Tab-separated table of C-alpha atoms in Angstrom:
chain	number	residue	atom	x	y	z
K	139	MET	CA	-24.522	-8.864	-20.958
K	140	SER	CA	-24.808	-10.596	-24.301
K	141	ASP	CA	-25.059	-14.322	-24.324
K	142	SER	CA	-22.234	-16.042	-26.223
K	143	LEU	CA	-24.758	-17.378	-28.743
K	144	GLU	CA	-25.058	-13.799	-30.064
K	145	PHE	CA	-21.314	-13.460	-30.664
K	146	GLN	CA	-19.906	-13.727	-34.122
K	147	THR	CA	-16.402	-13.914	-35.527
K	148	GLY	CA	-14.959	-11.291	-37.825
K	149	LEU	CA	-14.093	-7.590	-37.522
K	150	ALA	CA	-17.318	-6.439	-39.086
K	151	TRP	CA	-19.422	-7.857	-36.224
K	152	ALA	CA	-17.070	-6.434	-33.597
K	153	GLN	CA	-17.057	-3.000	-35.185
K	154	ALA	CA	-20.833	-2.983	-35.396
K	155	ARG	CA	-21.051	-3.902	-31.722
K	156	ASP	CA	-18.696	-1.012	-30.931
K	157	ARG	CA	-20.835	1.443	-32.833
K	158	ALA	CA	-23.826	0.377	-30.739
K	159	ASP	CA	-21.932	0.676	-27.460
K	160	PRO	CA	-23.476	3.397	-25.268
K	161	LEU	CA	-20.093	3.898	-23.554
K	162	ALA	CA	-18.109	4.204	-26.793
K	163	ALA	CA	-17.540	7.964	-26.474
K	164	PHE	CA	-15.467	7.528	-23.340
K	165	ARG	CA	-12.623	6.047	-25.400
K	166	GLY	CA	-12.117	9.515	-26.899
K	167	GLU	CA	-11.408	10.930	-23.471
K	168	PHE	CA	-8.191	8.870	-23.192
K	169	CYS	CA	-4.786	9.105	-24.889
K	170	ILE	CA	-4.281	5.894	-26.843
K	171	PRO	CA	-0.552	5.300	-27.458
K	172	PRO	CA	0.410	5.233	-31.143
K	173	HIS	CA	1.695	2.270	-33.128
K	174	ASP	CA	2.989	2.701	-36.664
K	175	THR	CA	0.326	4.821	-38.369
K	176	GLY	CA	-2.445	3.830	-36.004
K	177	GLU	CA	-3.034	3.125	-32.341
K	178	GLN	CA	-1.911	0.398	-29.986
K	179	ILE	CA	-4.337	-2.260	-28.895
K	180	TYR	CA	-3.831	-1.510	-25.239
K	181	LEU	CA	-4.870	-4.391	-23.019
K	182	CYS	CA	-2.750	-3.444	-19.999
K	183	GLY	CA	-5.068	-1.282	-17.921
K	184	ASN	CA	-4.745	-3.829	-15.116
K	185	SER	CA	-1.119	-2.689	-14.804
K	186	LEU	CA	-1.222	1.007	-15.754
K	187	GLY	CA	-4.326	2.764	-16.956
K	188	LEU	CA	-4.280	5.164	-19.863
K	189	MET	CA	-4.058	8.912	-19.301
K	190	PRO	CA	-7.326	10.872	-19.509
K	191	ARG	CA	-6.949	13.819	-21.871
K	192	ALA	CA	-8.236	16.189	-19.181
K	193	THR	CA	-5.378	15.296	-16.825
K	194	ARG	CA	-2.873	17.598	-18.516
K	195	GLN	CA	-5.048	20.696	-17.940
K	196	ALA	CA	-5.911	19.672	-14.376
K	197	LEU	CA	-2.222	19.537	-13.526
K	198	ALA	CA	-1.563	22.804	-15.382
K	199	ASP	CA	-4.262	24.510	-13.317
K	200	GLU	CA	-2.555	23.570	-10.056
K	201	LEU	CA	0.849	24.584	-11.411
K	202	ASP	CA	-0.626	27.925	-12.465
K	203	ASP	CA	-2.035	28.494	-9.008
K	204	TRP	CA	1.267	27.521	-7.402
K	205	SER	CA	3.188	29.921	-9.598
K	206	ALA	CA	0.726	32.840	-9.248
K	207	LEU	CA	-0.513	32.437	-5.664
K	208	ALA	CA	2.069	30.314	-3.831
K	209	VAL	CA	0.829	29.643	-0.292
K	210	GLU	CA	-2.369	31.605	-0.858
K	211	ALA	CA	-3.506	28.895	-3.257
K	212	HIS	CA	-4.471	26.903	-0.176
K	213	PHE	CA	-7.398	29.269	0.128
K	214	ARG	CA	-7.755	31.276	-3.120
K	215	GLY	CA	-6.857	28.875	-5.916
K	216	LYS	CA	-9.175	27.660	-8.630
K	217	ASN	CA	-9.530	24.528	-6.491
K	218	PRO	CA	-8.328	25.609	-3.023
K	219	TRP	CA	-5.726	23.217	-1.673
K	220	MET	CA	-6.754	23.214	1.991
K	221	PRO	CA	-9.973	21.227	1.442
K	222	TYR	CA	-8.774	19.642	-1.844
K	223	HIS	CA	-9.051	16.027	-0.711
K	224	ARG	CA	-12.752	16.570	-0.241
K	225	LEU	CA	-13.059	17.130	-4.011
K	226	VAL	CA	-12.444	13.409	-4.598
K	227	ARG	CA	-14.356	12.046	-1.628
K	228	GLU	CA	-17.940	11.771	-3.002
K	229	HIS	CA	-16.956	10.189	-6.308
K	230	LEU	CA	-14.483	7.874	-4.628
K	231	ALA	CA	-17.153	6.719	-2.202
K	232	GLY	CA	-19.513	6.159	-5.108
K	233	LEU	CA	-16.930	4.101	-6.988
K	234	VAL	CA	-16.254	1.713	-4.109
K	235	GLY	CA	-19.740	1.573	-2.612
K	236	ALA	CA	-18.945	3.372	0.646
K	237	LEU	CA	-20.068	6.314	2.697
K	238	PRO	CA	-18.041	9.436	2.071
K	239	SER	CA	-16.715	9.364	5.636
K	240	GLU	CA	-15.394	5.811	5.099
K	241	VAL	CA	-12.915	6.633	2.319
K	242	VAL	CA	-9.771	8.718	1.961
K	243	ALA	CA	-7.180	9.134	-0.774
K	244	MET	CA	-3.700	9.084	0.731
K	245	ASN	CA	-0.201	7.586	0.575
K	246	SER	CA	0.492	4.444	-1.459
K	247	LEU	CA	-1.182	1.033	-1.280
K	248	SER	CA	1.556	-0.703	0.710
K	249	ALA	CA	1.931	2.235	3.100
K	250	ASN	CA	-1.814	2.172	3.709
K	251	LEU	CA	-1.755	-1.569	4.244
K	252	HIS	CA	0.873	-1.115	6.969
K	253	LEU	CA	-1.137	1.707	8.576
K	254	MET	CA	-4.270	-0.383	8.596
K	255	MET	CA	-2.467	-3.387	10.122
K	256	VAL	CA	-1.146	-1.160	12.918
K	257	SER	CA	-4.808	-0.653	13.838
K	258	PHE	CA	-6.475	-3.893	12.796
K	259	TYR	CA	-3.824	-6.605	13.234
K	260	ARG	CA	-3.695	-6.965	16.998
K	261	PRO	CA	-2.259	-10.421	17.658
K	262	THR	CA	-2.558	-12.182	20.980
K	263	ALA	CA	-1.026	-15.389	22.283
K	264	GLN	CA	-4.172	-17.280	21.309
K	265	ARG	CA	-5.029	-15.404	18.112
K	266	GLY	CA	-1.989	-14.233	16.159
K	267	ALA	CA	-2.273	-15.659	12.659
K	268	ILE	CA	-3.049	-13.982	9.300
K	269	LEU	CA	-4.898	-15.834	6.556
K	270	LEU	CA	-3.730	-14.914	3.015
K	271	GLU	CA	-3.557	-16.524	-0.391
K	272	LYS	CA	-0.414	-18.485	-1.209
K	273	ARG	CA	0.256	-16.547	-4.413
K	274	ALA	CA	-0.417	-13.137	-2.953
K	275	PHE	CA	1.112	-10.175	-4.738
K	276	PRO	CA	4.703	-9.956	-3.387
K	277	SER	CA	4.263	-6.532	-1.804
K	278	ASP	CA	1.377	-7.890	0.324
K	279	ARG	CA	3.382	-10.947	1.311
K	280	TYR	CA	6.313	-8.768	2.349
K	281	ALA	CA	4.104	-6.456	4.343
K	282	LEU	CA	2.319	-9.243	6.185
K	283	GLU	CA	5.516	-11.083	7.009
K	284	SER	CA	7.190	-7.903	8.263
K	285	GLN	CA	4.185	-7.124	10.488
K	286	VAL	CA	4.248	-10.619	11.937
K	287	ARG	CA	7.960	-10.294	12.684
K	288	PHE	CA	7.412	-6.841	14.181
K	289	HIS	CA	5.103	-8.447	16.741
K	290	GLY	CA	7.763	-11.041	17.579
K	291	LEU	CA	6.012	-13.916	15.847
K	292	ASP	CA	7.343	-16.555	13.446
K	293	PRO	CA	5.906	-16.177	9.905
K	294	ALA	CA	6.153	-19.942	9.438
K	295	GLN	CA	3.533	-20.305	12.176
K	296	ALA	CA	1.612	-17.038	11.894
K	297	LEU	CA	1.015	-16.898	8.119
K	298	ILE	CA	-1.644	-19.371	6.979
K	299	GLU	CA	-1.488	-19.543	3.174
K	300	LEU	CA	-4.468	-20.652	1.087
K	301	ASP	CA	-3.434	-22.638	-1.957
K	302	GLY	CA	-5.626	-22.929	-5.029
K	303	ASP	CA	-8.018	-25.888	-4.769
K	304	GLU	CA	-9.506	-25.492	-8.217
K	305	ALA	CA	-8.168	-25.968	-11.713
K	306	ASN	CA	-5.693	-23.292	-12.761
K	307	GLY	CA	-4.938	-22.309	-9.170
K	308	THR	CA	-8.118	-20.463	-8.255
K	309	ILE	CA	-9.535	-20.631	-4.703
K	310	SER	CA	-13.092	-21.645	-3.928
K	311	LEU	CA	-15.218	-20.092	-1.245
K	312	ASP	CA	-15.474	-23.575	0.266
K	313	ALA	CA	-11.695	-23.640	0.679
K	314	ILE	CA	-11.823	-20.316	2.530
K	315	ALA	CA	-14.647	-21.592	4.715
K	316	GLN	CA	-12.739	-24.781	5.510
K	317	ALA	CA	-9.594	-22.821	6.460
K	318	LEU	CA	-11.623	-20.631	8.797
K	319	GLU	CA	-13.361	-23.639	10.299
K	320	ARG	CA	-10.008	-25.295	10.883
K	321	ASP	CA	-7.944	-22.338	12.064
K	322	GLY	CA	-10.414	-19.514	12.680
K	323	GLU	CA	-9.894	-19.399	16.440
K	324	ARG	CA	-6.188	-18.517	15.962
K	325	ILE	CA	-6.618	-16.131	13.035
K	326	ALA	CA	-6.456	-12.468	13.949
K	327	LEU	CA	-6.716	-11.080	10.397
K	328	VAL	CA	-8.013	-12.285	7.079
K	329	LEU	CA	-6.283	-10.380	4.251
K	330	LEU	CA	-7.354	-11.424	0.737
K	331	PRO	CA	-7.563	-9.682	-2.629
K	332	GLY	CA	-10.666	-8.413	-4.324
K	333	VAL	CA	-9.264	-9.730	-7.620
K	334	GLN	CA	-6.267	-12.088	-7.629
K	335	TYR	CA	-3.538	-10.483	-9.716
K	336	LEU	CA	-2.251	-13.640	-11.429
K	337	THR	CA	-5.433	-15.582	-12.195
K	338	GLY	CA	-7.914	-12.696	-12.438
K	339	GLN	CA	-10.312	-14.415	-10.025
K	340	VAL	CA	-12.897	-12.168	-8.348
K	341	PHE	CA	-13.518	-12.883	-4.662
K	342	ASP	CA	-16.876	-12.520	-2.900
K	343	LEU	CA	-16.066	-9.873	-0.314
K	344	LYS	CA	-19.372	-10.056	1.538
K	345	ALA	CA	-19.334	-13.844	1.837
K	346	ILE	CA	-15.694	-13.903	3.024
K	347	THR	CA	-16.415	-11.194	5.574
K	348	ARG	CA	-19.429	-13.071	6.904
K	349	LEU	CA	-17.460	-16.280	7.299
K	350	ALA	CA	-14.469	-14.579	8.945
K	351	HIS	CA	-16.462	-12.404	11.318
K	352	ALA	CA	-18.343	-15.479	12.466
K	353	LYS	CA	-15.015	-16.835	13.683
K	354	GLY	CA	-14.034	-13.549	15.392
K	355	CYS	CA	-11.498	-12.497	12.744
K	356	THR	CA	-10.842	-9.010	11.497
K	357	VAL	CA	-11.170	-8.691	7.704
K	358	GLY	CA	-9.262	-6.513	5.247
K	359	PHE	CA	-8.950	-6.582	1.459
K	360	ASP	CA	-6.349	-5.528	-1.050
K	361	LEU	CA	-8.432	-4.144	-3.940
K	362	ALA	CA	-5.541	-3.160	-6.246
K	363	HIS	CA	-7.013	-5.112	-9.152
K	364	ALA	CA	-10.659	-4.632	-8.205
K	365	VAL	CA	-11.387	-0.935	-7.813
K	366	GLY	CA	-12.486	0.530	-11.159
K	367	ASN	CA	-12.763	-3.011	-12.507
K	368	VAL	CA	-15.679	-4.553	-10.616
K	369	PRO	CA	-18.233	-3.198	-8.095
K	370	VAL	CA	-16.917	-3.831	-4.606
K	371	ASP	CA	-19.730	-2.396	-2.370
K	372	LEU	CA	-17.414	-1.992	0.576
K	373	HIS	CA	-19.872	-0.627	3.112
K	374	ASP	CA	-22.369	-3.463	2.532
K	375	SER	CA	-19.588	-6.071	2.482
K	376	GLY	CA	-19.048	-5.348	6.177
K	377	CYS	CA	-15.281	-5.683	5.972
K	378	ASP	CA	-13.219	-3.751	8.506
K	379	PHE	CA	-10.860	-2.064	6.088
K	380	ALA	CA	-9.625	-2.125	2.511
K	381	VAL	CA	-6.728	-0.583	0.570
K	382	TRP	CA	-6.136	-0.080	-3.121
K	383	CYS	CA	-4.179	1.852	-5.734
K	384	HIS	CA	-5.451	4.199	-8.420
K	385	TYR	CA	-2.905	3.727	-11.198
K	386	LYS	CA	-4.472	0.612	-12.715
K	387	TYR	CA	-8.137	0.687	-13.722
K	388	VAL	CA	-8.671	4.126	-12.130
K	389	ASN	CA	-6.211	5.754	-14.585
K	390	SER	CA	-4.603	8.255	-12.175
K	391	GLY	CA	-1.019	7.935	-13.315
K	392	PRO	CA	2.140	5.990	-12.369
K	393	GLY	CA	2.576	5.828	-8.613
K	394	ALA	CA	-0.761	7.559	-8.108
K	395	VAL	CA	-2.046	8.412	-4.652
K	396	ALA	CA	-3.843	5.372	-3.199
K	397	GLY	CA	-7.188	4.761	-1.485
K	398	CYS	CA	-8.269	3.494	1.879
K	399	PHE	CA	-11.593	2.401	3.420
K	400	VAL	CA	-12.418	2.087	7.110
K	401	HIS	CA	-15.926	0.857	7.957
K	402	GLU	CA	-18.117	3.371	9.766
K	403	ARG	CA	-18.356	1.169	12.867
K	404	HIS	CA	-14.700	2.101	13.489
K	405	ALA	CA	-15.287	5.831	12.833
K	406	HIS	CA	-15.014	6.840	16.443
K	407	SER	CA	-12.492	4.214	17.616
K	408	GLU	CA	-10.175	6.701	19.309
K	409	GLN	CA	-8.778	3.944	21.503
K	410	ARG	CA	-7.783	1.756	18.535
K	411	PRO	CA	-4.001	1.967	18.087
K	412	ARG	CA	-2.821	3.867	15.039
K	413	PHE	CA	0.173	5.748	13.748
K	414	ALA	CA	-0.891	9.338	13.987
K	415	GLY	CA	-0.072	12.420	11.923
K	416	TRP	CA	-1.100	16.059	11.872
K	417	TRP	CA	-3.597	15.773	9.020
K	418	GLY	CA	-5.487	13.021	10.799
K	419	HIS	CA	-6.170	15.324	13.742
K	420	ASP	CA	-9.699	16.644	14.109
K	421	GLN	CA	-9.904	19.445	11.576
K	422	ALA	CA	-11.847	21.653	13.976
K	423	THR	CA	-8.831	22.003	16.243
K	424	ARG	CA	-5.967	21.018	13.922
K	425	PHE	CA	-4.549	24.520	13.661
K	426	GLN	CA	-4.444	25.068	17.365
K	427	MET	CA	-1.259	23.019	17.144
K	428	GLY	CA	-1.868	21.230	20.425
K	429	PRO	CA	0.180	18.280	21.660
K	430	GLU	CA	-2.716	15.821	22.124
K	431	PHE	CA	-3.821	13.849	19.011
K	432	ARG	CA	-7.581	13.739	18.523
K	433	PRO	CA	-8.452	11.834	15.351
K	434	THR	CA	-10.957	13.078	12.786
K	435	PRO	CA	-13.885	10.652	12.797
K	436	GLY	CA	-13.843	8.196	9.884
K	437	ALA	CA	-11.149	7.282	7.423
K	438	ASP	CA	-9.741	10.819	7.440
K	439	GLY	CA	-8.428	10.124	10.933
K	440	TRP	CA	-5.792	7.737	9.516
K	441	GLN	CA	-4.165	10.490	7.397
K	442	LEU	CA	-0.624	11.484	8.279
K	443	SER	CA	0.327	14.463	6.132
K	444	ASN	CA	-1.408	17.139	4.069
K	445	PRO	CA	-2.681	15.857	0.741
K	446	PRO	CA	-0.392	15.786	-2.347
K	447	ILE	CA	-2.265	18.180	-4.650
K	448	LEU	CA	-0.338	17.266	-7.830
K	449	ALA	CA	-1.217	13.617	-7.214
K	450	LEU	CA	-4.839	14.249	-6.316
K	451	ALA	CA	-5.546	16.299	-9.479
K	452	PRO	CA	-5.327	13.297	-11.881
K	453	LEU	CA	-7.478	11.228	-9.467
K	454	ARG	CA	-10.123	13.954	-9.463
K	455	VAL	CA	-10.244	13.875	-13.274
K	456	SER	CA	-10.518	10.097	-13.441
K	457	LEU	CA	-13.156	9.830	-10.731
K	458	GLU	CA	-15.292	12.396	-12.560
K	459	ILE	CA	-15.146	10.133	-15.650
K	460	PHE	CA	-16.170	7.102	-13.603
K	461	ASP	CA	-19.049	9.088	-12.117
K	462	ARG	CA	-20.377	9.887	-15.553
K	463	ALA	CA	-19.891	6.373	-16.878
K	464	GLY	CA	-21.203	4.594	-13.801
K	465	ILE	CA	-19.566	1.446	-12.348
K	466	ALA	CA	-22.753	-0.568	-13.018
K	467	ARG	CA	-22.734	0.264	-16.742
K	468	LEU	CA	-19.022	-0.341	-16.928
K	469	ARG	CA	-19.448	-3.742	-15.317
K	470	GLU	CA	-22.188	-4.629	-17.822
K	471	LYS	CA	-19.885	-3.821	-20.741
K	472	SER	CA	-16.923	-5.544	-19.069
K	473	LEU	CA	-18.891	-8.760	-18.689
K	474	ALA	CA	-19.803	-8.756	-22.379
K	475	LEU	CA	-16.342	-7.729	-23.592
K	476	THR	CA	-14.491	-10.334	-21.483
K	477	ALA	CA	-17.028	-13.005	-22.424
K	478	TYR	CA	-16.509	-12.189	-26.096
K	479	LEU	CA	-12.737	-12.421	-25.802
K	480	ALA	CA	-12.976	-15.747	-23.960
K	481	TRP	CA	-15.420	-17.041	-26.571
K	482	LEU	CA	-13.121	-16.048	-29.422
K	483	ILE	CA	-10.137	-17.752	-27.799
K	484	GLU	CA	-12.044	-20.960	-27.262
K	485	ARG	CA	-13.434	-20.884	-30.800
K	486	GLU	CA	-10.446	-19.697	-32.815
K	487	VAL	CA	-7.276	-20.671	-30.936
K	488	PRO	CA	-8.085	-23.450	-28.442
K	489	GLN	CA	-4.987	-25.347	-29.545
K	490	LEU	CA	-2.776	-22.445	-28.545
K	491	LEU	CA	-4.168	-20.932	-25.316
K	492	ASP	CA	-5.665	-21.990	-22.012
K	493	VAL	CA	-7.714	-19.460	-20.050
K	494	LEU	CA	-6.811	-19.594	-16.365
K	495	THR	CA	-9.427	-17.092	-15.190
K	496	PRO	CA	-12.745	-18.592	-13.968
K	497	ALA	CA	-15.364	-19.100	-16.654
K	498	GLU	CA	-18.259	-17.956	-14.430
K	499	PRO	CA	-18.974	-14.286	-15.209
K	500	GLN	CA	-19.397	-13.241	-11.583
K	501	ARG	CA	-15.948	-14.666	-10.737
K	502	ARG	CA	-13.944	-12.608	-13.191
K	503	GLY	CA	-13.496	-8.937	-14.070
K	504	SER	CA	-11.824	-7.284	-17.055
K	505	GLN	CA	-8.768	-9.534	-16.990
K	506	LEU	CA	-8.139	-12.859	-18.663
K	507	SER	CA	-4.999	-14.742	-17.633
K	508	LEU	CA	-3.687	-16.925	-20.460
K	509	ARG	CA	-1.169	-19.703	-20.666
K	510	VAL	CA	0.307	-20.911	-23.957
K	511	LYS	CA	-0.007	-24.653	-24.467
K	512	GLY	CA	3.652	-25.508	-24.577
K	513	PRO	CA	6.900	-24.584	-22.833
K	514	ARG	CA	7.472	-21.270	-21.094
K	515	ASP	CA	9.615	-20.073	-24.017
K	516	ALA	CA	6.627	-20.459	-26.336
K	517	GLY	CA	4.654	-18.121	-24.091
K	518	ARG	CA	7.389	-15.518	-24.197
K	519	GLN	CA	7.566	-15.812	-27.968
K	520	LEU	CA	3.811	-15.195	-28.331
K	521	PHE	CA	4.066	-12.236	-25.947
K	522	GLU	CA	6.841	-10.694	-28.058
K	523	HIS	CA	4.948	-11.475	-31.273
K	524	LEU	CA	1.947	-9.501	-29.950
K	525	ALA	CA	4.086	-6.625	-28.669
K	526	GLY	CA	5.706	-6.261	-32.055
K	527	ARG	CA	2.255	-5.729	-33.551
K	528	GLY	CA	1.259	-3.023	-31.075
K	529	ILE	CA	-0.797	-5.323	-28.860
K	530	VAL	CA	0.108	-4.567	-25.266
K	531	GLY	CA	-0.654	-6.958	-22.437
K	532	ASP	CA	1.724	-7.981	-19.699
K	533	TRP	CA	3.785	-11.040	-18.674
K	534	ARG	CA	3.732	-12.505	-15.198
K	535	GLU	CA	6.158	-15.219	-14.183
K	536	PRO	CA	6.354	-18.065	-14.624
K	537	ASP	CA	4.240	-18.364	-17.746
K	538	VAL	CA	1.132	-16.137	-17.701
K	539	ILE	CA	0.084	-13.514	-20.247
K	540	ARG	CA	-2.489	-11.148	-18.780
K	541	VAL	CA	-4.806	-9.154	-21.052
K	542	ALA	CA	-7.396	-6.713	-19.735
K	543	PRO	CA	-10.070	-5.395	-22.116
K	544	THR	CA	-11.017	-2.337	-20.046
K	545	ALA	CA	-14.578	-1.055	-20.430
K	546	LEU	CA	-13.744	2.666	-20.444
K	547	TYR	CA	-11.558	2.591	-23.526
K	548	ASN	CA	-11.272	-0.865	-25.046
K	549	ARG	CA	-13.466	-2.127	-27.874
K	550	PHE	CA	-14.798	-5.420	-29.178
K	551	GLU	CA	-12.570	-4.734	-32.186
K	552	ASP	CA	-9.524	-4.856	-29.844
K	553	ALA	CA	-10.564	-8.335	-28.703
K	554	ALA	CA	-11.075	-9.521	-32.250
K	555	ARG	CA	-7.719	-8.157	-33.428
K	556	PHE	CA	-5.959	-9.745	-30.448
K	557	VAL	CA	-7.271	-13.193	-31.306
K	558	GLU	CA	-6.512	-12.629	-35.027
K	559	ALA	CA	-2.880	-11.875	-34.077
K	560	VAL	CA	-2.641	-14.969	-31.853
K	561	ALA	CA	-3.996	-17.096	-34.690
K	562	ARG	CA	-1.273	-15.808	-37.028
K	563	TRP	CA	1.497	-16.780	-34.602
K	564	GLN	CA	3.088	-20.092	-35.513
């Protein structure tokens, strides 16, 4: 990562840096939406990633097999459907730092979260609480509250919410440690994000897992804003499970099939409660159609239904891109690109914007969360000003503009033009 002392203002410097970028060619593998006679400055990959150009052909191949082979495509297609989910397994494991047996692509994020809590949230009279962050993404909050109610518990007592103890609402590791020291003996599950959606803060998965396990808590993570953004090293983190989506940084399309991780120490936990389905049955005897459920060892054993081929095809394309780019190289570029954007904001428009995301490089990913210095209406006005100029970020209530310079397809020039546009807004 470049030190900020090397940064310079002006488009010429940014464009020169882009020409020297070893990952620059990957931008050409994505469809950049148009704006006027040029392209958008798309800084919204933390909400919906851009479409890889190869996705269209990957979908066409499966449609061709469906039309020409019908059911026989399960065995004779270009990419046979019966073992299709295995085609994403190795690259998915590489992306999230897991063993291949620890990951599976299935369902949606919230559905997977519920399935994981069936197995890993096992409240007792003495230990029934869940630790979460106060400003959790609403879907997580709804899921956790509904699970608590399902077990006959009162969310007011069973949900322990961590509020931000740092400036701009971020949460320190010390605050997590203190909460576990205070309430750990009654916490059944710690469920925190890998990256907090509103502030962009990156959490230390390994440190949180160590602290929580020391208190006897089960640990799960929602990695919706982390996978494809920062290295997560799930196996080495030691967490019990994790869930995530693939439509943000992993660029697999709106409503894309999601991902799930179950640590290998649970691979043979046949006695652990779970909601079972046919495709989770041991593949060696699945087609014997017997009445007794015998789970496939590993994450595959939590599957319910046969894989959605038309949803897995875009994921296969994107994971192949990530495999060639390498999450370590992407992280290196992301650190430099985000640092450059933060440096430009502080240098050029400090009177207009506050950066809410932590300044420490290891505590942020590709996203910067920004607040306009002024009333909420001023923030909306700036957001609309940028949108009118083809600069796409997103707005999160009550007053946060999120911008995500994504390493696979964003440039230093995009960061420079964003700050130029902010500076022209008055």
